[in-house]
XYZ file of C-alpha atoms in Angstrom:
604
model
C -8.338 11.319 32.579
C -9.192 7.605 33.689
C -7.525 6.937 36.987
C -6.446 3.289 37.600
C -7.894 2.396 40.075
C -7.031 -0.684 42.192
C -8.192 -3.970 40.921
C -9.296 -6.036 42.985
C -9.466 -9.282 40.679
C -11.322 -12.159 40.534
C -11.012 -14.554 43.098
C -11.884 -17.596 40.777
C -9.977 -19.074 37.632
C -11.872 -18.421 34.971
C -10.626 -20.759 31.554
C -12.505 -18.123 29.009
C -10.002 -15.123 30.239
C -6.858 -17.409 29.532
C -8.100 -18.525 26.295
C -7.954 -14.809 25.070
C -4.191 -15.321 24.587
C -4.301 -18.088 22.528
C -3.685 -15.959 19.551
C -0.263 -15.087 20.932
C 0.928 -18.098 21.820
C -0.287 -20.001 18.455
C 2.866 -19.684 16.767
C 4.679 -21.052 19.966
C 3.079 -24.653 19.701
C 6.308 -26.041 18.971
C 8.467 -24.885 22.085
C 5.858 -25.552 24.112
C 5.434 -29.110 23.316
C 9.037 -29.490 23.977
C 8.905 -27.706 27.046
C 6.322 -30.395 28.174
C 8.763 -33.188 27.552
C 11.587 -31.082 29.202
C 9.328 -30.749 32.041
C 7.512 -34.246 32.202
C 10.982 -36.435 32.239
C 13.020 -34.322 34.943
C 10.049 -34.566 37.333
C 9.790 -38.451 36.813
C 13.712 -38.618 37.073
C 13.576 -36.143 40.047
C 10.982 -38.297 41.764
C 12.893 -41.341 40.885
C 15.941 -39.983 42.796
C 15.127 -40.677 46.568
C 14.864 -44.996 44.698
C 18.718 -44.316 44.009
C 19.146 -43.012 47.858
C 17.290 -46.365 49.064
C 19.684 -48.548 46.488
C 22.815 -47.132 47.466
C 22.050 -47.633 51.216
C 20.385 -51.015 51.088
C 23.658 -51.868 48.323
C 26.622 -50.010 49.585
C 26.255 -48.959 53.215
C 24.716 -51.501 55.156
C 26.517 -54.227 53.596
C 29.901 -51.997 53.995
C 30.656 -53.241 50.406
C 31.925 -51.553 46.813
C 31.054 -53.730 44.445
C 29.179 -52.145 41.945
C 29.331 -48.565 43.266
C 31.081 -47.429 40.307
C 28.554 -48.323 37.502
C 26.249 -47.144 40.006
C 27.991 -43.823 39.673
C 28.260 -43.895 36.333
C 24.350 -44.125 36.528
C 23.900 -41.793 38.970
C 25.372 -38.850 37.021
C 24.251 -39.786 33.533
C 20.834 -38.991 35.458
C 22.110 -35.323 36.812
C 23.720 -34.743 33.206
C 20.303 -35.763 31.625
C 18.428 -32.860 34.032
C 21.249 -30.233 33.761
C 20.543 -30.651 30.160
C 17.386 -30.589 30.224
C 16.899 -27.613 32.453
C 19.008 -25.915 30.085
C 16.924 -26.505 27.027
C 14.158 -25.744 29.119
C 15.532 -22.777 29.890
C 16.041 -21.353 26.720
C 12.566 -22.547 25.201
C 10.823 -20.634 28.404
C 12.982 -17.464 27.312
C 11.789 -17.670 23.627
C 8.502 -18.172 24.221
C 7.927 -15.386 26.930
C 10.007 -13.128 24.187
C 7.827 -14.000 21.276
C 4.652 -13.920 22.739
C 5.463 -10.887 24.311
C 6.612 -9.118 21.075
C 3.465 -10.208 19.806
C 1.287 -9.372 22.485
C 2.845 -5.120 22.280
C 2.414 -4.994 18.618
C -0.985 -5.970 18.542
C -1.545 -3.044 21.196
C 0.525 -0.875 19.771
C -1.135 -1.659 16.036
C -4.578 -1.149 17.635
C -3.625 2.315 19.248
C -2.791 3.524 16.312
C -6.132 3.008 15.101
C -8.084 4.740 17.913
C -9.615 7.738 17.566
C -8.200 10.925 19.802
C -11.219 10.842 22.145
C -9.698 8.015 23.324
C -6.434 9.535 24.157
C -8.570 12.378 25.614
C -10.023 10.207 29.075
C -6.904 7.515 28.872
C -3.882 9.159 30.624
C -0.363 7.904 29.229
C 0.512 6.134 32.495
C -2.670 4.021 31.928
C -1.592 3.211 27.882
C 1.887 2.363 29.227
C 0.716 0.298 31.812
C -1.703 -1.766 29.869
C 1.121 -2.239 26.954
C 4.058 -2.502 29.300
C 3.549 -3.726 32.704
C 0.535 -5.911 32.248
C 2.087 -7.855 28.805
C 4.892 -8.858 30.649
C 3.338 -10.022 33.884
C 1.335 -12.317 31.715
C 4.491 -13.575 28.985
C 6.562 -13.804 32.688
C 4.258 -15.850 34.183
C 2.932 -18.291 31.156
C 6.655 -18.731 30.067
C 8.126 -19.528 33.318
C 5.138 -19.809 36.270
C 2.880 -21.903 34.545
C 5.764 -23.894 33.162
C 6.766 -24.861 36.831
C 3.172 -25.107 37.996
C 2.929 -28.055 35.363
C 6.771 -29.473 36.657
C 4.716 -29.304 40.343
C 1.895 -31.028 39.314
C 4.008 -33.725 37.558
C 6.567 -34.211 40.579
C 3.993 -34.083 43.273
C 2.428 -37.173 41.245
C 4.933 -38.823 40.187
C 6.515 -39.149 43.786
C 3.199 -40.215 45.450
C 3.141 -43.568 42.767
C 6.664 -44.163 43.816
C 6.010 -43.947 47.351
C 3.076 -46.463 47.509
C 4.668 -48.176 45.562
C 7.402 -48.868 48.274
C 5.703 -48.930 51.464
C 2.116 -48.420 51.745
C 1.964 -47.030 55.288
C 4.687 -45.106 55.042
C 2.834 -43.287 52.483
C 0.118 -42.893 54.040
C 2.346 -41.087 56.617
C 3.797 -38.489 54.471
C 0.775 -37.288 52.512
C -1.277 -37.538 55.595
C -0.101 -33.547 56.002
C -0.522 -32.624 52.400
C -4.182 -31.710 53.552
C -2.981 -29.519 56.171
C -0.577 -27.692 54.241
C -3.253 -27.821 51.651
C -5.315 -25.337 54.145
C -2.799 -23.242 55.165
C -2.446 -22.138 51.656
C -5.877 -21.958 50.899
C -5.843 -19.577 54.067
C -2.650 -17.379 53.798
C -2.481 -17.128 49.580
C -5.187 -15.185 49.133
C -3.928 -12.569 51.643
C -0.682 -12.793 50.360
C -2.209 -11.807 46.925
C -4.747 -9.123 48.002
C -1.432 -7.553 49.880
C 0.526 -7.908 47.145
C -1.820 -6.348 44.912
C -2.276 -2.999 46.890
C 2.198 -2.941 47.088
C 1.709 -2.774 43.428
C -0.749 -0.321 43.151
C 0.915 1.424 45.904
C 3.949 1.316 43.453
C 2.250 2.388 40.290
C 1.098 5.631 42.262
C 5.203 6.626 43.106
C 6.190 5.839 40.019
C 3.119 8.318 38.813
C 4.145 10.772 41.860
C 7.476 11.046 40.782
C 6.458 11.040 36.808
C 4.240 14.232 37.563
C 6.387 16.106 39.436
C 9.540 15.737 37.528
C 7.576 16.970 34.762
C 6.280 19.920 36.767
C 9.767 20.771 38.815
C 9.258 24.406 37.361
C 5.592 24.716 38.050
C 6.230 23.388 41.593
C 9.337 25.746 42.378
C 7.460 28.533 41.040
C 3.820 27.926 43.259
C 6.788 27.126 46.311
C 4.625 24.249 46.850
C 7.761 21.892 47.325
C 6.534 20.993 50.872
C 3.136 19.864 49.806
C 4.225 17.809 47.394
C 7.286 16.081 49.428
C 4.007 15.476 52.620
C 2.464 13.635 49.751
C 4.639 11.915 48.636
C 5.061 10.419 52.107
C 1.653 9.226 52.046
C 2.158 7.348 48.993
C 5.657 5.883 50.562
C 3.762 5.440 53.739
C 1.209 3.320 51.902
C 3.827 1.515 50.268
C 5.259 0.333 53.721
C 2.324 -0.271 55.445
C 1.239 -2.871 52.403
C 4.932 -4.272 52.114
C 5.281 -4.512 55.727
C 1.643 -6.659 55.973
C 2.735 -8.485 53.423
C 5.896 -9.680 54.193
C 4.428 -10.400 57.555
C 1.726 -13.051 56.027
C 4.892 -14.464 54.100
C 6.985 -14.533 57.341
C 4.384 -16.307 59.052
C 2.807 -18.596 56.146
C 6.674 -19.936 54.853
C 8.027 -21.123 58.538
C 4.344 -23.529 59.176
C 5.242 -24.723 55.947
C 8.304 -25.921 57.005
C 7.695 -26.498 60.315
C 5.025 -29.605 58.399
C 7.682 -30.618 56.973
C 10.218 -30.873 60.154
C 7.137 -32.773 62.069
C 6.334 -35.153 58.786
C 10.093 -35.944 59.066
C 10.042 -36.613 62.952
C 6.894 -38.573 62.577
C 8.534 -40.944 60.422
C 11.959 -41.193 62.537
C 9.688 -42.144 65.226
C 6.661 -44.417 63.169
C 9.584 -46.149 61.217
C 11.950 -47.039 64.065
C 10.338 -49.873 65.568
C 9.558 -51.372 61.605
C 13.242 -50.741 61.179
C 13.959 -52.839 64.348
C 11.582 -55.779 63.737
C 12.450 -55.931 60.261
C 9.516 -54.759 58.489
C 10.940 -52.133 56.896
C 15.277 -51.723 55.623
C 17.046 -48.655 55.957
C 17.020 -47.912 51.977
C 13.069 -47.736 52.382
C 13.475 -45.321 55.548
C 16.012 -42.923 53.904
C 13.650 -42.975 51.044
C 10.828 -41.938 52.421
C 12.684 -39.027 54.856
C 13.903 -37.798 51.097
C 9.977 -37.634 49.835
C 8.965 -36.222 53.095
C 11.539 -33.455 52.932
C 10.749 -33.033 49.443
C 7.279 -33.613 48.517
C 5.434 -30.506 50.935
C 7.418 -27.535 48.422
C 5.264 -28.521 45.232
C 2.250 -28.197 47.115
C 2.940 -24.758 48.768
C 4.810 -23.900 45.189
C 1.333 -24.998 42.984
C -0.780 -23.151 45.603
C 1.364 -19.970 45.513
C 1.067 -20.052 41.360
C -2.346 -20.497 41.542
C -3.152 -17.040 42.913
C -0.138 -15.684 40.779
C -2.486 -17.058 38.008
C -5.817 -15.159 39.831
C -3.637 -11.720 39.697
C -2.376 -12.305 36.116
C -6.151 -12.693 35.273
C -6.796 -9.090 35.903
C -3.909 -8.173 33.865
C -5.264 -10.018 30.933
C -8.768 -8.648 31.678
C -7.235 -5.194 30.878
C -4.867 -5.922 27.994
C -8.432 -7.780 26.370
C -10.027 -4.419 27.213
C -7.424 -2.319 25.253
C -7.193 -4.658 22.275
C -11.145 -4.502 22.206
C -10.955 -0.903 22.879
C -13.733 0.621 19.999
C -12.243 2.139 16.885
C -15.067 4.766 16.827
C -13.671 6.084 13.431
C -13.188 3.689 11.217
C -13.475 2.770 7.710
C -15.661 0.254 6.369
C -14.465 -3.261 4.703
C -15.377 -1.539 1.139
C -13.390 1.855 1.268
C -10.408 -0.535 2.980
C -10.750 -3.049 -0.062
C -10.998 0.447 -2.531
C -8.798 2.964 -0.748
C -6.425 0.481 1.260
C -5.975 0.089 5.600
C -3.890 2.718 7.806
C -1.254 0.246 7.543
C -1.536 -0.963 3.777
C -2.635 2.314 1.860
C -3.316 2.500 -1.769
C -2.163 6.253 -2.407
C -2.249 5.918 -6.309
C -6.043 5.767 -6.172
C -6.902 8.189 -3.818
C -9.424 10.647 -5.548
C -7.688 13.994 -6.298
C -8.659 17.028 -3.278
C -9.240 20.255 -3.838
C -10.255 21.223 -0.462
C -14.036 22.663 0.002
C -15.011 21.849 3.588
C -18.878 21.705 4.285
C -20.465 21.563 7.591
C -24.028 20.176 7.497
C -25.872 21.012 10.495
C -23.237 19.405 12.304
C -24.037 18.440 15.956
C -20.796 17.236 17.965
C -20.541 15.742 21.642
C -17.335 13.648 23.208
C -18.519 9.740 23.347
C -18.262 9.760 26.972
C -19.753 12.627 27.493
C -23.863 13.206 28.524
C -26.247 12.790 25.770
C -27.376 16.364 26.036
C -23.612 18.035 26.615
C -22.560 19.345 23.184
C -19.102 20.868 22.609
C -20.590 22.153 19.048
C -24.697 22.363 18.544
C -25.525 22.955 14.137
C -22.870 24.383 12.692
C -23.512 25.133 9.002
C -20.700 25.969 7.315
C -19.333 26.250 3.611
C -15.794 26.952 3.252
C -14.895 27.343 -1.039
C -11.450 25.700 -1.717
C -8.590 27.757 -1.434
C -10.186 29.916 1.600
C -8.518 30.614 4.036
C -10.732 30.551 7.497
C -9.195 31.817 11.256
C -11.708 30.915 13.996
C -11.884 32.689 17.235
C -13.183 32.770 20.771
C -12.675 32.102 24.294
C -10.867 29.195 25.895
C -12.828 25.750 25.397
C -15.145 27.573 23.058
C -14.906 24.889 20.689
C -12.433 26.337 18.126
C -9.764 23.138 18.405
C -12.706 20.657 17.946
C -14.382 22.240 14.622
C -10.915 21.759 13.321
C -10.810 18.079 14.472
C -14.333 17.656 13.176
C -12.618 18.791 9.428
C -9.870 16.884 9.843
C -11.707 13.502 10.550
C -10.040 13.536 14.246
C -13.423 13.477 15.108
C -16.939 12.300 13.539
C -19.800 14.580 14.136
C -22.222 12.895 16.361
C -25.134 14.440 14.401
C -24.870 16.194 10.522
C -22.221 15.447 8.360
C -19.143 16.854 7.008
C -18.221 17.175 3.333
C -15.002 17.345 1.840
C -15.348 18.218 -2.157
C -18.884 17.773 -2.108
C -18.586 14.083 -0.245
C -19.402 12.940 2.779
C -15.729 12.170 4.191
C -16.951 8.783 5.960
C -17.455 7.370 2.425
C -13.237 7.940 1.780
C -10.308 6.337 3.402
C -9.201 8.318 6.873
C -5.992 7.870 4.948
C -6.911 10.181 2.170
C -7.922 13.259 3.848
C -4.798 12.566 6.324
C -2.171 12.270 3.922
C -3.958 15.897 2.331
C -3.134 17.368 5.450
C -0.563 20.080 7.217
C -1.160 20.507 10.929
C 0.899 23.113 12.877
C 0.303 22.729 16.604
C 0.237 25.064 19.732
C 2.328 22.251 21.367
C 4.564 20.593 18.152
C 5.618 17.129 18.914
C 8.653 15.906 17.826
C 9.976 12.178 17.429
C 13.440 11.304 18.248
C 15.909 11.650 15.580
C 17.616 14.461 14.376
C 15.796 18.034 12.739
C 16.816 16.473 9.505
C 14.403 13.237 9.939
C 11.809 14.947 11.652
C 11.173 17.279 9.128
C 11.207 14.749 6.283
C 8.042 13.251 7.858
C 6.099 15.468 6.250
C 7.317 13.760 3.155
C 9.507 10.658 3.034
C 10.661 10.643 -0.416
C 12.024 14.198 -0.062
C 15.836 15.043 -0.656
C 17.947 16.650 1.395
C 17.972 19.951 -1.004
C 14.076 19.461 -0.119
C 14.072 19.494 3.298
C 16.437 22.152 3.711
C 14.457 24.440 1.681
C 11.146 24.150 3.286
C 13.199 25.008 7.072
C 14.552 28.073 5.493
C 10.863 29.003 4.181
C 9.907 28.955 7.746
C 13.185 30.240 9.427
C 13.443 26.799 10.731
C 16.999 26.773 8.957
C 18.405 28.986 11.914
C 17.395 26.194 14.435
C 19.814 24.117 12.563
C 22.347 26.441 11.969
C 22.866 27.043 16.075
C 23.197 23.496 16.164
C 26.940 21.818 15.951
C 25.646 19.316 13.838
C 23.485 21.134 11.752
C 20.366 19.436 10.393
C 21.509 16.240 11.750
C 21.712 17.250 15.149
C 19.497 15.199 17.229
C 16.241 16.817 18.678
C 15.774 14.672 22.046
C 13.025 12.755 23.811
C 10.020 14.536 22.431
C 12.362 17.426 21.406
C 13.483 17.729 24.784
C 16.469 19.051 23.313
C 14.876 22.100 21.613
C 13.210 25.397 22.904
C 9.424 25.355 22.367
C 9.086 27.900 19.648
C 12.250 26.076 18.064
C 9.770 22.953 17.946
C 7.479 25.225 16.182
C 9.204 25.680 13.666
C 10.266 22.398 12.784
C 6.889 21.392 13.086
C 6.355 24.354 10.715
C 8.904 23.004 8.173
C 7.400 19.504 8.731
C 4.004 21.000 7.852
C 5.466 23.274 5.022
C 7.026 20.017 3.427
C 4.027 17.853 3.004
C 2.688 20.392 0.524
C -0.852 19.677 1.281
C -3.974 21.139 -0.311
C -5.730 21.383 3.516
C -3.435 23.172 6.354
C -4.351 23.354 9.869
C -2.593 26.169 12.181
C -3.564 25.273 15.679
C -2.352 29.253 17.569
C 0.832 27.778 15.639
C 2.891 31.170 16.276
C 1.558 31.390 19.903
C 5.482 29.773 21.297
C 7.422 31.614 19.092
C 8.768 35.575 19.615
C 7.499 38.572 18.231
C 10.679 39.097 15.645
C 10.656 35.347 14.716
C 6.715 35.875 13.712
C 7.130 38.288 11.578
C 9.884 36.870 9.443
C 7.223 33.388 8.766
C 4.565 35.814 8.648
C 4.990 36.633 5.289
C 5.848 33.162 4.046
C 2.857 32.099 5.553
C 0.586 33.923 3.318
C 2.627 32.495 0.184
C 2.369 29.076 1.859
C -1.557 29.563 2.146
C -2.115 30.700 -0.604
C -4.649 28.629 -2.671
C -5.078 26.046 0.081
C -7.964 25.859 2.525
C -6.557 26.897 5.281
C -7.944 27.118 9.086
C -6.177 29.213 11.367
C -7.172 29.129 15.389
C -5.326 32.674 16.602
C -3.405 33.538 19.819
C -2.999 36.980 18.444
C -5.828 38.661 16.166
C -3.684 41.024 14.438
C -2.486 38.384 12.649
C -5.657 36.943 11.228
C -6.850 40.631 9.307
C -5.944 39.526 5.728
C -8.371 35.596 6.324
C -11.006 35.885 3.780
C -13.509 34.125 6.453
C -13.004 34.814 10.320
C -15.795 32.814 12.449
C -15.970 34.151 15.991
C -17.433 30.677 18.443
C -18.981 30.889 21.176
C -21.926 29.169 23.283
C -21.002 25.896 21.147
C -22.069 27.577 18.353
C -20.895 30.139 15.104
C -21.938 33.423 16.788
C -20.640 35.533 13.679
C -18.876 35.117 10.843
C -17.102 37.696 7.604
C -14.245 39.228 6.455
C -12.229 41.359 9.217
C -13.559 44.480 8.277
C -17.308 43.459 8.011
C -17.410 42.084 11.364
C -15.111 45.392 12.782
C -17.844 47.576 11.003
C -20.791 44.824 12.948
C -19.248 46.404 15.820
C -20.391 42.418 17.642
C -18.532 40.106 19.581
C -15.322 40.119 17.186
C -15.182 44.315 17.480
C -14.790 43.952 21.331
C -12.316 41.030 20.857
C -10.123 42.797 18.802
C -9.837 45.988 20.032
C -9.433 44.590 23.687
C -6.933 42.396 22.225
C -4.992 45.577 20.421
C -5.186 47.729 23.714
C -3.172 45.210 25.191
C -0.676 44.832 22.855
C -0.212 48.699 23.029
């Protein structure tokens, strides 16, 4: 599996990354244009506030008189009314538009995962997927909606203020953002290591949250190996980590926040002492001077605030980076623009003219390797192979001999690297995916089940069927006495995953499931492997009516029940060391002969 690794990220903004999310944010044009206004007339009113300080003073308090204060007032909160309100709308806009985009940005993941191919599930562990659709879609909504959104309100402020201040004392100004450069540097210095800290805390964090993912799910593995103490001294490393990286980075913060402020403290002292002699001569009124100790206290934030969103922006670039890699992720199966226009998309099928399937599977020299795999490093090297519809085929062999993957390779899971594979007499890339798919049963070793009850889990293998439907293909399969132990029956729910449910009670479901579908092509993947001896022999024999005149391919746990196949094909070596009936290839005396009478010794 692909291990994320920690990301390092770029280290310069880069316009052509952020332009990737255009496409979700398209449909947000009109909340954002709003949110501009909302953003560009509180930061003019907000730097127009110290102007009411300086008229009230020069007004009201040095000349110890009222007159006018209340229309002043009146003024005065009409202003704070006009920001409440507009924070508010502001507010709400931000929310929308990090919801949308959001909701946008996971469905076209989640759309595009469903069109992968399995390899790609095979070196992407489920930690990664859920990262890349979870973690990384909302760090980039959070920040556009609300970071960027206040980068812009900054920006706007820190401008806004500096017109107003030349505007009412030159030197004064010249006084205040005299020390923008220097808190210009110290940000330039300390953000960067504030990022790179944060960074490794959230990796650090991503590998607990794996830590603790891995071992909940393998409590009983770990209780049984008594290997409890192992994994607690790791997981003290990771924690460990975790502090160290927290600990460095709070320290750059605790260090980096109180300069800041300590600028500001000095800016304001500089003034005191710059503007008490103007004061005193008469250069400059007290109105001006409170002014000006407003903008000083006030104007440093939006530079240390734009700085720190900067390199918020720098992280968020690497989690953009990866979402663009996942939505770009290569559909190595796919089908082309005319079978979609003939046949219909994943999404958008046209059923009622898929060609009719009978079921005879060809292999034609077939030559198979994983796409990540070594150019020479073949799971399956030219298998020729010509299965009559209606056969019914069990494949054997050692573990990873390739047994699972020949059965992917007929299903359309995979797509030989080299040869082809027929289905009817076609070549199966010149049909919809959808077609052979929707011909399809396929019984598991490990069934998955989706949450819901037994009742809507078995309909899945056909959603038109009726309840009298359903219920009939679970008793085919025994499935009926998973339901009956239930208090709910059939519409008991199943669980997380079928969390709920036994593993050979799974089975059978998925049996039912399978059973329901009714298809001409039926897959059993060591299907009986989870479920007891007395349980197997009550499907058994509904299994051979259920076969019976479908193709059929049946990978076996247990070879006694694979005698009756008309074709058994023994693999091994990446390739069909022997294939025929169960008593040709017991009276061959080969590979199969020593399988199967190891196999019964045991079982005696």
């Amino acid at each position: 599996m692909r291990n994320d690794a920690i990301h390092t990220g770029s280290t310069r903004f880069d316009l052509k990354i952020w332009a990737k999310l255009l496409p979700f944010f398209r449909d947000q044009k009109r909340r954002l244009i709003l949110i501009g206004l909302m953003l560009l007339l509180p930061a003019i009113t907000d730097a127009l506030m110290p102007l009411f300080i300086r008229y009230a003073v020069n007004s009201f308090i040095v000349p110890g008189q009222y007159a006018g204060l209340g229309r002043f007032s009146l003024v005065y909160l009409a202003v704070i009314l006009f920001q409440g309100l507009s924070v508010v709308i502001y507010s709400r806009q931000s929310m929308m538009v990090e919801m949308y985009s959001g909701r946008a940005m996971k469905h076209a993941c989640f759309m595009h995962l469903q069109k992968l191919p399995l390899a790609y599930y095979n070196v992407n562990s489920v930690g990664y997927i859920l990262a890349r659709v979870m973690s990384d879609t909302d760090h980039i909504c959070g920040l556009v909606a609300w970071g960027f959104n206040s980068f812009v309100w900054n920006i706007l402020y820190l401008l806004a203020a500096t017109a107003c201040m030349y505007a009412l004392d030159v030197r004064m100004a010249l006084i205040v953002t005299a020390v923008l450069p220097a808190v210009l540097i110290l940000t330039i210095i300390f953000q960067p290591k504030i990022l790179r800290a944060r960074r490794r805390v959230r990796h650090a964090n991503a590998m607990i949250t794996g830590s603790f993912n891995e071992n909940i799910n393998g409590a009983k593995t770990a209780k049984t190996l008594v290997i409890e103490d192992r994994l607690c001294r790791e997981f003290r490393s990771i924690t460990d980590e975790m502090y160290t990286q927290s600990v460095k980075a709070s320290r750059l913060g605790a260090i980096y926040v109180p300069l800041i402020s300590c600028a500001c403290a000095m800016t304001v002292a500089f003034i005191l002492k710059s503007s008490g002699t103007m004061v005193m001569d008469g250069s400059l009124d007290y109105g001006v001077l409170s002014a000006f100790i407003a903008y000083a206290v006030s104007i440093l934030d939006p530079v240390s605030e734009i700085a720190s969103i900067f390199t918020q922006f720098l992280d968020v670039q690497v989690s953009i980076e990866r979402v663009d890699a996942l939505l770009h992720e290569k559909i190595t199966i796919a089908d082309s623009p005319e079978i979609e226009e003939a046949y219909g998309t994943v999404f958008d099928p046209k059923p009622e003219r898929y060609p009719p399937i009978r079921g005879a599977v060809s292999f034609d020299h077939v030559w198979f390797r994983y796409p990540d795999a070594p150019d020479n490093d073949y799971v399956l090297e030219d298998i020729c192979l010509d299965i009559p519809a209606g056969t019914t085929v069990a494949i054997v062999g050692e573990t990873g001999a390739g047994k699972s993957t020949l059965v992917n390779l007929a299903c359309r899971f995979f797509e030989p690297t080299k040869g082809c594979v027929r289905i009817d007499g076609v070549d199966y890339r010149t049909r919809s995916q959808n077609w052979l798919h929707s011909n399809l049963g396929y019984v598991q070793q490990s069934p998955h089940l989706f949450s819901g009850t037994i009742r809507e889990n078995i309909r899945y293998g056909r959603l038109d069927a009726t309840d009298q439907e359903v219920e009939a293909a679970a008793k085919l399969v025994s499935a009926d006495t998973v339901a009956a132990k239930m208090e709910h029956g059939y519409d008991a729910p199943v669980g997380e995953g079928g969390d709920l449910l036994s593993t050979g009670e799974k089975q059978l479901v998925s049996f039912a499931r399978a059973v329901l579908a009714n298809p001409p092509i039926f897959i059993l993947d060591e299907a009986t492997s989870s479920i007891d001896t007395e349980t197997e022999l009550l499907i058994q024999s509904a299994i051979s009516k259920i076969l019976e005149g479908r193709t059929s391919f049946i990978i076996a746990h247990r070879l006694s029940t694979i005698r009756s196949a008309d074709l058994i094909l023994v693999v091994e070596n990446r390739r069909i060391l022997e294939r025929g009936s169960h008593a040709e290839l017991m009276a061959a005396k080969g590979r199969y002969y020593n399988l199967y009478t190891s196999m019964m010794i045991q079982e005696e």
